[in-house]
Short mmCIF file of C-alpha atoms and ligand atoms in Angstrom, two decimals:
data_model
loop_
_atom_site.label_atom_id
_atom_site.label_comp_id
_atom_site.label_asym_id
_atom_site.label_seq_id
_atom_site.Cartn_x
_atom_site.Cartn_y
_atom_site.Cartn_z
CA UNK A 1144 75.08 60.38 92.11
CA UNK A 1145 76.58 63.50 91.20
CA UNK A 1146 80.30 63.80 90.24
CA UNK A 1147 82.77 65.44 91.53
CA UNK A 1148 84.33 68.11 90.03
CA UNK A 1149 88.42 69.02 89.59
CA UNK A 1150 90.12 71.79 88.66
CA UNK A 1151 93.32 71.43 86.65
CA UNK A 1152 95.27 74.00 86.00
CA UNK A 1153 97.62 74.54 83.16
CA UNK A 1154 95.87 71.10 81.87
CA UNK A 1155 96.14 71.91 78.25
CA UNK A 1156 99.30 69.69 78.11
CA UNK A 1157 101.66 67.77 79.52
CA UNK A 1158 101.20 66.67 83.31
CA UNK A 1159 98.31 68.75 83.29
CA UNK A 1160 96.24 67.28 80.11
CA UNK A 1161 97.55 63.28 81.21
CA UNK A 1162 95.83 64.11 84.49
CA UNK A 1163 92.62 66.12 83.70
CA UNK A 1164 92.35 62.60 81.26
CA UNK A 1165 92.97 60.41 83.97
CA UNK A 1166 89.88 61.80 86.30
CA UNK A 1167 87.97 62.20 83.55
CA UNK A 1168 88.31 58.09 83.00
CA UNK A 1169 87.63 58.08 86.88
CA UNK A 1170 84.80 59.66 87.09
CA UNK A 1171 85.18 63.71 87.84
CA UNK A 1172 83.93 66.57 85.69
CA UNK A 1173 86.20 68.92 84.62
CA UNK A 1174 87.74 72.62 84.54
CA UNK A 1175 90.29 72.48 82.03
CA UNK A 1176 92.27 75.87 82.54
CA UNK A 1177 95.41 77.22 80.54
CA UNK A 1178 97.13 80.09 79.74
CA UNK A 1179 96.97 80.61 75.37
CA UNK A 1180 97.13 77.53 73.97
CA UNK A 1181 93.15 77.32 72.89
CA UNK A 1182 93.14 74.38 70.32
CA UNK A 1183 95.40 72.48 72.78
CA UNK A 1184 92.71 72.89 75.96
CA UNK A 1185 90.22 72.51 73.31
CA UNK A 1186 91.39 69.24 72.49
CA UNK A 1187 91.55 67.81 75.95
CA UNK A 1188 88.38 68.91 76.56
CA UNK A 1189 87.00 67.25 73.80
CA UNK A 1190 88.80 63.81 75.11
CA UNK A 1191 87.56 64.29 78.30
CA UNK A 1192 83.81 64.78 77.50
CA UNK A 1193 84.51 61.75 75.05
CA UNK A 1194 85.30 60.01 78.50
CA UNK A 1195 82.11 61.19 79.85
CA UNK A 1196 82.97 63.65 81.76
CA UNK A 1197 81.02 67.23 82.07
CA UNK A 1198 83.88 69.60 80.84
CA UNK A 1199 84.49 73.49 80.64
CA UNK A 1200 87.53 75.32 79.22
CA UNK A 1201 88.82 78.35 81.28
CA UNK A 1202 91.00 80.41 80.27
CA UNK A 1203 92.66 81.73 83.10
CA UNK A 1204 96.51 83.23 83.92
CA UNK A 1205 96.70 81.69 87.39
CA UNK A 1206 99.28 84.12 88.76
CA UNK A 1207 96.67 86.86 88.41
CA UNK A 1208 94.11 87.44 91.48
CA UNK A 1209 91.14 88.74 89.15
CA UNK A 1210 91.61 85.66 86.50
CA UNK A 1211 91.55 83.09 89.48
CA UNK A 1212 88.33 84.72 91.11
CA UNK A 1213 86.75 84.27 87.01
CA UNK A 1214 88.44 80.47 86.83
CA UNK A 1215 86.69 79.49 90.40
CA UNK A 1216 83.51 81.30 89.73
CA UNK A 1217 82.89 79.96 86.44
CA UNK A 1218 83.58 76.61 87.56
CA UNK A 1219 80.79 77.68 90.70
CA UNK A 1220 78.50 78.66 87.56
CA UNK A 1221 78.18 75.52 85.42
CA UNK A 1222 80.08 73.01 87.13
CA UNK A 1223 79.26 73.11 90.65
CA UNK A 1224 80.98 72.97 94.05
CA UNK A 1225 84.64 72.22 93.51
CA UNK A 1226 86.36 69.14 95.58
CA UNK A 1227 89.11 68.76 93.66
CA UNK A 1228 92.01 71.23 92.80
CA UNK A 1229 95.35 69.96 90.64
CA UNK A 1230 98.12 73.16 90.99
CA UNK A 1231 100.02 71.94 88.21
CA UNK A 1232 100.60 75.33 85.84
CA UNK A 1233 104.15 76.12 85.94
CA UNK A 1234 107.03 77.27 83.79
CA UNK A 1235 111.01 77.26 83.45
CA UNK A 1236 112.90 79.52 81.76
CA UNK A 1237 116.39 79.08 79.52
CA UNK A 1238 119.41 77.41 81.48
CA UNK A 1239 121.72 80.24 82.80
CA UNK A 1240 123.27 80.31 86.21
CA UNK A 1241 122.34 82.35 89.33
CA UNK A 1242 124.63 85.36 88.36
CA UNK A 1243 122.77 85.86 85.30
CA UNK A 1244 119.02 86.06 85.63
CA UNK A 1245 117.56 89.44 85.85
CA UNK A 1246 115.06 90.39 88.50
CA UNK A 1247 111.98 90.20 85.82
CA UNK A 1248 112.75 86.66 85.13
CA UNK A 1249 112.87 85.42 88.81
CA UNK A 1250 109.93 86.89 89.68
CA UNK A 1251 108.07 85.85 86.74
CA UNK A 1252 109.04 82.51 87.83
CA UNK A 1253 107.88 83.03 91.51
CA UNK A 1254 104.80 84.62 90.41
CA UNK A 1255 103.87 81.57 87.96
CA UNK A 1256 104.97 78.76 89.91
CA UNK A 1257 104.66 80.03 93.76
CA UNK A 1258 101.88 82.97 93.83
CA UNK A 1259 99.66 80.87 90.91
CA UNK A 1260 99.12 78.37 94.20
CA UNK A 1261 98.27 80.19 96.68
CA UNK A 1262 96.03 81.99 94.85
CA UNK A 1263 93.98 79.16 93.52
CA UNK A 1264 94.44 77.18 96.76
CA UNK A 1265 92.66 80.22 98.83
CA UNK A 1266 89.98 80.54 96.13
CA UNK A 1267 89.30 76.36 97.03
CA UNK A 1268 89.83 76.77 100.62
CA UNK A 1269 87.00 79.13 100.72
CA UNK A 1270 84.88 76.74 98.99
CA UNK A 1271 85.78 73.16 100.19
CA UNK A 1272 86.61 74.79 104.02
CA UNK A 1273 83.52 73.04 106.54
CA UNK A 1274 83.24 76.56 108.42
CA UNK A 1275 82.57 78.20 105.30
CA UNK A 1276 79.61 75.72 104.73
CA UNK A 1277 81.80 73.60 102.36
CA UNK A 1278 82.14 69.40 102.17
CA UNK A 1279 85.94 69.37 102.34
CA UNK A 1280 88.28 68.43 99.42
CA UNK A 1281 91.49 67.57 98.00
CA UNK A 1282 94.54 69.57 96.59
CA UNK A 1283 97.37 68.41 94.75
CA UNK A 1284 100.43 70.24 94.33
CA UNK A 1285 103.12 69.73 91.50
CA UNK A 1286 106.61 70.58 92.67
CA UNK A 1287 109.67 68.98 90.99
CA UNK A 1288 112.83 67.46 92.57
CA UNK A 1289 114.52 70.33 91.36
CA UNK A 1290 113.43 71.21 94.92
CA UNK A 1291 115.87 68.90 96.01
CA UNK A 1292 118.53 68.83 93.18
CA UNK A 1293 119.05 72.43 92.84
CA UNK A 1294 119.24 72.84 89.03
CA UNK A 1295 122.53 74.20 89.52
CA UNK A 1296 123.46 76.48 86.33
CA UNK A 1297 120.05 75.63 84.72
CA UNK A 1298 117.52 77.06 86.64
CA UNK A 1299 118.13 77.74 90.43
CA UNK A 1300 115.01 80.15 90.52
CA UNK A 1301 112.87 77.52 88.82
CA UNK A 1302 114.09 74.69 91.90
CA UNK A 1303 113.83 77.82 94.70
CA UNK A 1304 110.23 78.02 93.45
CA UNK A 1305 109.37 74.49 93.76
CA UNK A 1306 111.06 74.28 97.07
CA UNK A 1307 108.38 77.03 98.00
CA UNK A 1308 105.67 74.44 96.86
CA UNK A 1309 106.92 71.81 99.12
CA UNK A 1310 106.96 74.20 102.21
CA UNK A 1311 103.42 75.29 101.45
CA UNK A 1312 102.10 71.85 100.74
CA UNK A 1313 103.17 71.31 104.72
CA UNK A 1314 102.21 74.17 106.00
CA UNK A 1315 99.01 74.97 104.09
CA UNK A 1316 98.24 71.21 104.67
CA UNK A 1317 98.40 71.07 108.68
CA UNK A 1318 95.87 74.15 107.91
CA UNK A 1319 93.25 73.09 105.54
CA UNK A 1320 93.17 69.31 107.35
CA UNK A 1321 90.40 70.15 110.28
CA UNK A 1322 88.87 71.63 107.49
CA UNK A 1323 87.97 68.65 105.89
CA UNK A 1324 90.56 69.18 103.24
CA UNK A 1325 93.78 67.11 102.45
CA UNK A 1326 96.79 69.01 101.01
CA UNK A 1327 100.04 66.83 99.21
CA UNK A 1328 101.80 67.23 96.62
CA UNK A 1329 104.03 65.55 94.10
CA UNK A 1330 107.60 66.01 92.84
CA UNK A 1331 107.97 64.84 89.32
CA UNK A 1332 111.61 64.06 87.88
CA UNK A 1333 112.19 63.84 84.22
CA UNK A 1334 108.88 64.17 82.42
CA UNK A 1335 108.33 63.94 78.82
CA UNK A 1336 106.56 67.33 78.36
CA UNK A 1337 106.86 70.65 76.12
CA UNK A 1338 108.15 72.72 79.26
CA UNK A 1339 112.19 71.58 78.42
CA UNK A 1340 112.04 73.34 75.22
CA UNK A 1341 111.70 76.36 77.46
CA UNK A 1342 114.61 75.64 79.05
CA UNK A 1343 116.08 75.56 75.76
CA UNK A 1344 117.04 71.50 75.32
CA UNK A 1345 113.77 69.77 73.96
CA UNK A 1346 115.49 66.83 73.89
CA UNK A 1347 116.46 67.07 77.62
CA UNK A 1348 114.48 63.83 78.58
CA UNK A 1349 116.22 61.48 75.74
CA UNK A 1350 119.49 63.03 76.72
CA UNK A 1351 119.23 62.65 80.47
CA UNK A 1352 116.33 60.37 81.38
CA UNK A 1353 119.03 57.50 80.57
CA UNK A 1354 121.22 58.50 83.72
CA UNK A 1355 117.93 57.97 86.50
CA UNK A 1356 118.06 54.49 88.28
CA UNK A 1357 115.40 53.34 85.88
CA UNK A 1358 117.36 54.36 82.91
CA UNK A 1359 114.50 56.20 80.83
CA UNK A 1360 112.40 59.43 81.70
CA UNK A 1361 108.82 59.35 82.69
CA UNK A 1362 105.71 59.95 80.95
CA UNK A 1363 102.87 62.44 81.69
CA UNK A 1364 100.36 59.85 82.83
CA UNK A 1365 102.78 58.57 85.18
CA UNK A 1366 102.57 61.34 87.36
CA UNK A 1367 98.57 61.80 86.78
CA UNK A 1368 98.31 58.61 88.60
CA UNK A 1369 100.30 59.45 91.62
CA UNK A 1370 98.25 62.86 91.49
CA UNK A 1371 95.04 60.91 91.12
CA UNK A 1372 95.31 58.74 94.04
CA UNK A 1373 96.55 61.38 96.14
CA UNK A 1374 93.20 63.14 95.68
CA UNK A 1375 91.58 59.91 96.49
CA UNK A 1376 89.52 58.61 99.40
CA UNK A 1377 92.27 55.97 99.63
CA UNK A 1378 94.68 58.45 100.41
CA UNK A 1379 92.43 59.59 103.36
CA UNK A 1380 95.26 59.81 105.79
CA UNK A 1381 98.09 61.14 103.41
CA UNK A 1382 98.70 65.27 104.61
CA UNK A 1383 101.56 67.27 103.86
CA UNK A 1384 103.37 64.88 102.24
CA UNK A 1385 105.20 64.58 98.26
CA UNK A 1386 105.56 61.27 96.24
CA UNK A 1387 108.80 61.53 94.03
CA UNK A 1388 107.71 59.91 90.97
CA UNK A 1389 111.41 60.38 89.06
CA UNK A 1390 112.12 56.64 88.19
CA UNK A 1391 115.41 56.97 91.41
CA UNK A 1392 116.35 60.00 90.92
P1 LIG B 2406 104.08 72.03 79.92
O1 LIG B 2406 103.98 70.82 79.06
O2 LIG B 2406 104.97 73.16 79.48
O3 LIG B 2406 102.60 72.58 80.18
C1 LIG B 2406 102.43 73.72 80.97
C2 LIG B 2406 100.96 73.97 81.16
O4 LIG B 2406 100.79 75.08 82.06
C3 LIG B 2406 100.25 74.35 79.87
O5 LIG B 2406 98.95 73.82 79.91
C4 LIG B 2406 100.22 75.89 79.93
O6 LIG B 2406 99.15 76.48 79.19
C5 LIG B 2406 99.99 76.08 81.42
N1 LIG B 2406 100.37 77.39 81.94
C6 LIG B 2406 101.59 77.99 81.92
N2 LIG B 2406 101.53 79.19 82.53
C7 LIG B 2406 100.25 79.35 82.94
C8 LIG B 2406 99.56 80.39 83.61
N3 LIG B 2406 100.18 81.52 84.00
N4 LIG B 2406 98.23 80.23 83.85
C9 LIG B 2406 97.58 79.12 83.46
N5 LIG B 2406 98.19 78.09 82.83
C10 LIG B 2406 99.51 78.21 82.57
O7 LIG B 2406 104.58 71.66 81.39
P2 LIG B 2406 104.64 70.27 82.19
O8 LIG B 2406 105.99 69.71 81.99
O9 LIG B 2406 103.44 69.45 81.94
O10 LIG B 2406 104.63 70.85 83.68
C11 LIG B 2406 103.50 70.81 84.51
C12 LIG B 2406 103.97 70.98 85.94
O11 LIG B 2406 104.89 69.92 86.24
C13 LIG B 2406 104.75 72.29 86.18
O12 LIG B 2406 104.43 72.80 87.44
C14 LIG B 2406 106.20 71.83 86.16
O13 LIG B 2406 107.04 72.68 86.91
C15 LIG B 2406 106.07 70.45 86.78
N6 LIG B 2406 107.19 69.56 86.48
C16 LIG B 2406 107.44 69.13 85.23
C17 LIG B 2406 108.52 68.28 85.01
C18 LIG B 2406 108.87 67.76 83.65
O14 LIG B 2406 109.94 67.14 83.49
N7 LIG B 2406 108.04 67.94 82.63
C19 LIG B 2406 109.34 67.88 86.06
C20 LIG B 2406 109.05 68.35 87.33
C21 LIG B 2406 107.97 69.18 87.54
P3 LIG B 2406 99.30 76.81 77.58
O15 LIG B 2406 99.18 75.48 76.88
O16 LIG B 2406 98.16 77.70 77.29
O17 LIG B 2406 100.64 77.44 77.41
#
């Protein structure tokens, strides 16, 4: 039988690299896509196949229509039909409040976090979609509960963004569904990743992670496994909806 194949993007690290890992382990071949980090894509790649997956590195800046149409149609040219698509690329930017950030930031924040999926969740919609002669599929999209929180006088734009990705996981969802495909999405809390030394606090989950209900942060491959059943079979009648994995918060 022939796997299936999953596109992650911005899987060189963090959420991204825990979860390409994870379907790699569960049987899925691989598009391993990030934005300039090549020995760190490299490496997961090399994991993966070590796994026993098929794998290909793409690099790809997802907020940009011609580097999507590349990402998708390389993945057409030596991995086959994609059924599996992980929106997970994303970026912060340093803590200032609302009356601060310049127009250039807030956009590039939009365009990363918001305009990245769309654009890679058309590009799978035209593949997985049953009236364009596809099998169906499964999308996955990483928000935050900054969508719910705010980030007040840390990064409002970043949380606005986010919020966007949990009103398109509905809406795109009740659209892609008689389609064959099933859209959710999942809103990580305090994850032990590279991004919070963008934010300017690398430390952020030691300092903070203590104050959640569970009293520690979270880990990478505890949100690849809430992302991993979501694209599933035994989440067959889960559309439109999150899982908060954020230990309470
Ligand atoms: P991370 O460790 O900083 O990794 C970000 C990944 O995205 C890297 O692989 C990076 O590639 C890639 N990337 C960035 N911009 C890209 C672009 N334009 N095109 C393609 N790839 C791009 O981040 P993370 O913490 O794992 O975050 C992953 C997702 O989880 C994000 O959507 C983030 O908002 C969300 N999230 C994270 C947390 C947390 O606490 N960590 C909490 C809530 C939500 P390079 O390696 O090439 O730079």
């Amino acid at each position: 039988m022939s796997r299936p194949v999953a596109i992650v993007t911005g899987s060189s690290r963090g959420i991204g690299a825990a979860t390409a890992m994870l379907l790699a382990q569960r049987g899925y071949d691989l598009c391993i896509n990030y934005q300039s980090n090549d020995d760190a894509a490299e490496r997961v790649s090399r994991s993966a196949a070590e796994a026993g997956a098929r794998a290909i590195v793409v690099q790809a800046d997802v907020s940009s229509e011609s580097d999507v149409a590349r990402l998708f149609d390389t993945v057409d040219k030596e991995l086959g039909a994609v059924s599996a698509l992980v929106n997970n690329a994303g970026i912060l930017d340093v803590q200032m409040p609302v009356e601060d950030m310049d127009p250039e930031r807030i956009m590039r924040v939009l365009r990363i976090n918001v305009l990245s999926t769309f654009l890679c969740s058309q590009a799978a919609f035209k593949r997985m979609a049953r009236k364009h002669g596809g099998s169906g599929g499964s999308i996955v999209n990483v928000s935050s509960m900054a969508s719910r929180l705010g980030a007040a006088f840390e990064y409002v734009d970043y949380a606005a963004s986010k919020g966007a990705i949990d009103a398109f996981t509905v809406g795109f969802g009740k659209e892609a569904a008689p389609e064959g495909i099933r859209v959710n999405g999942v809103r990580p809390g305090l994850i032990r990743t590279d991004i919070h030394a963008s934010g300017g606090m690398p430390d952020r989950v030691d300092r903070l992670g203590g104050a959640s209900p569970l009293g520690r942060g979270g880990e990478p491959e505890e949100v690849a496994a809430a992302i991993a059943w979501l694209l599933s079979d035994e989440a067959s009648y889960v559309i439109g909806s999150m899982i908060d994995v954020a230990g309470g918060f």
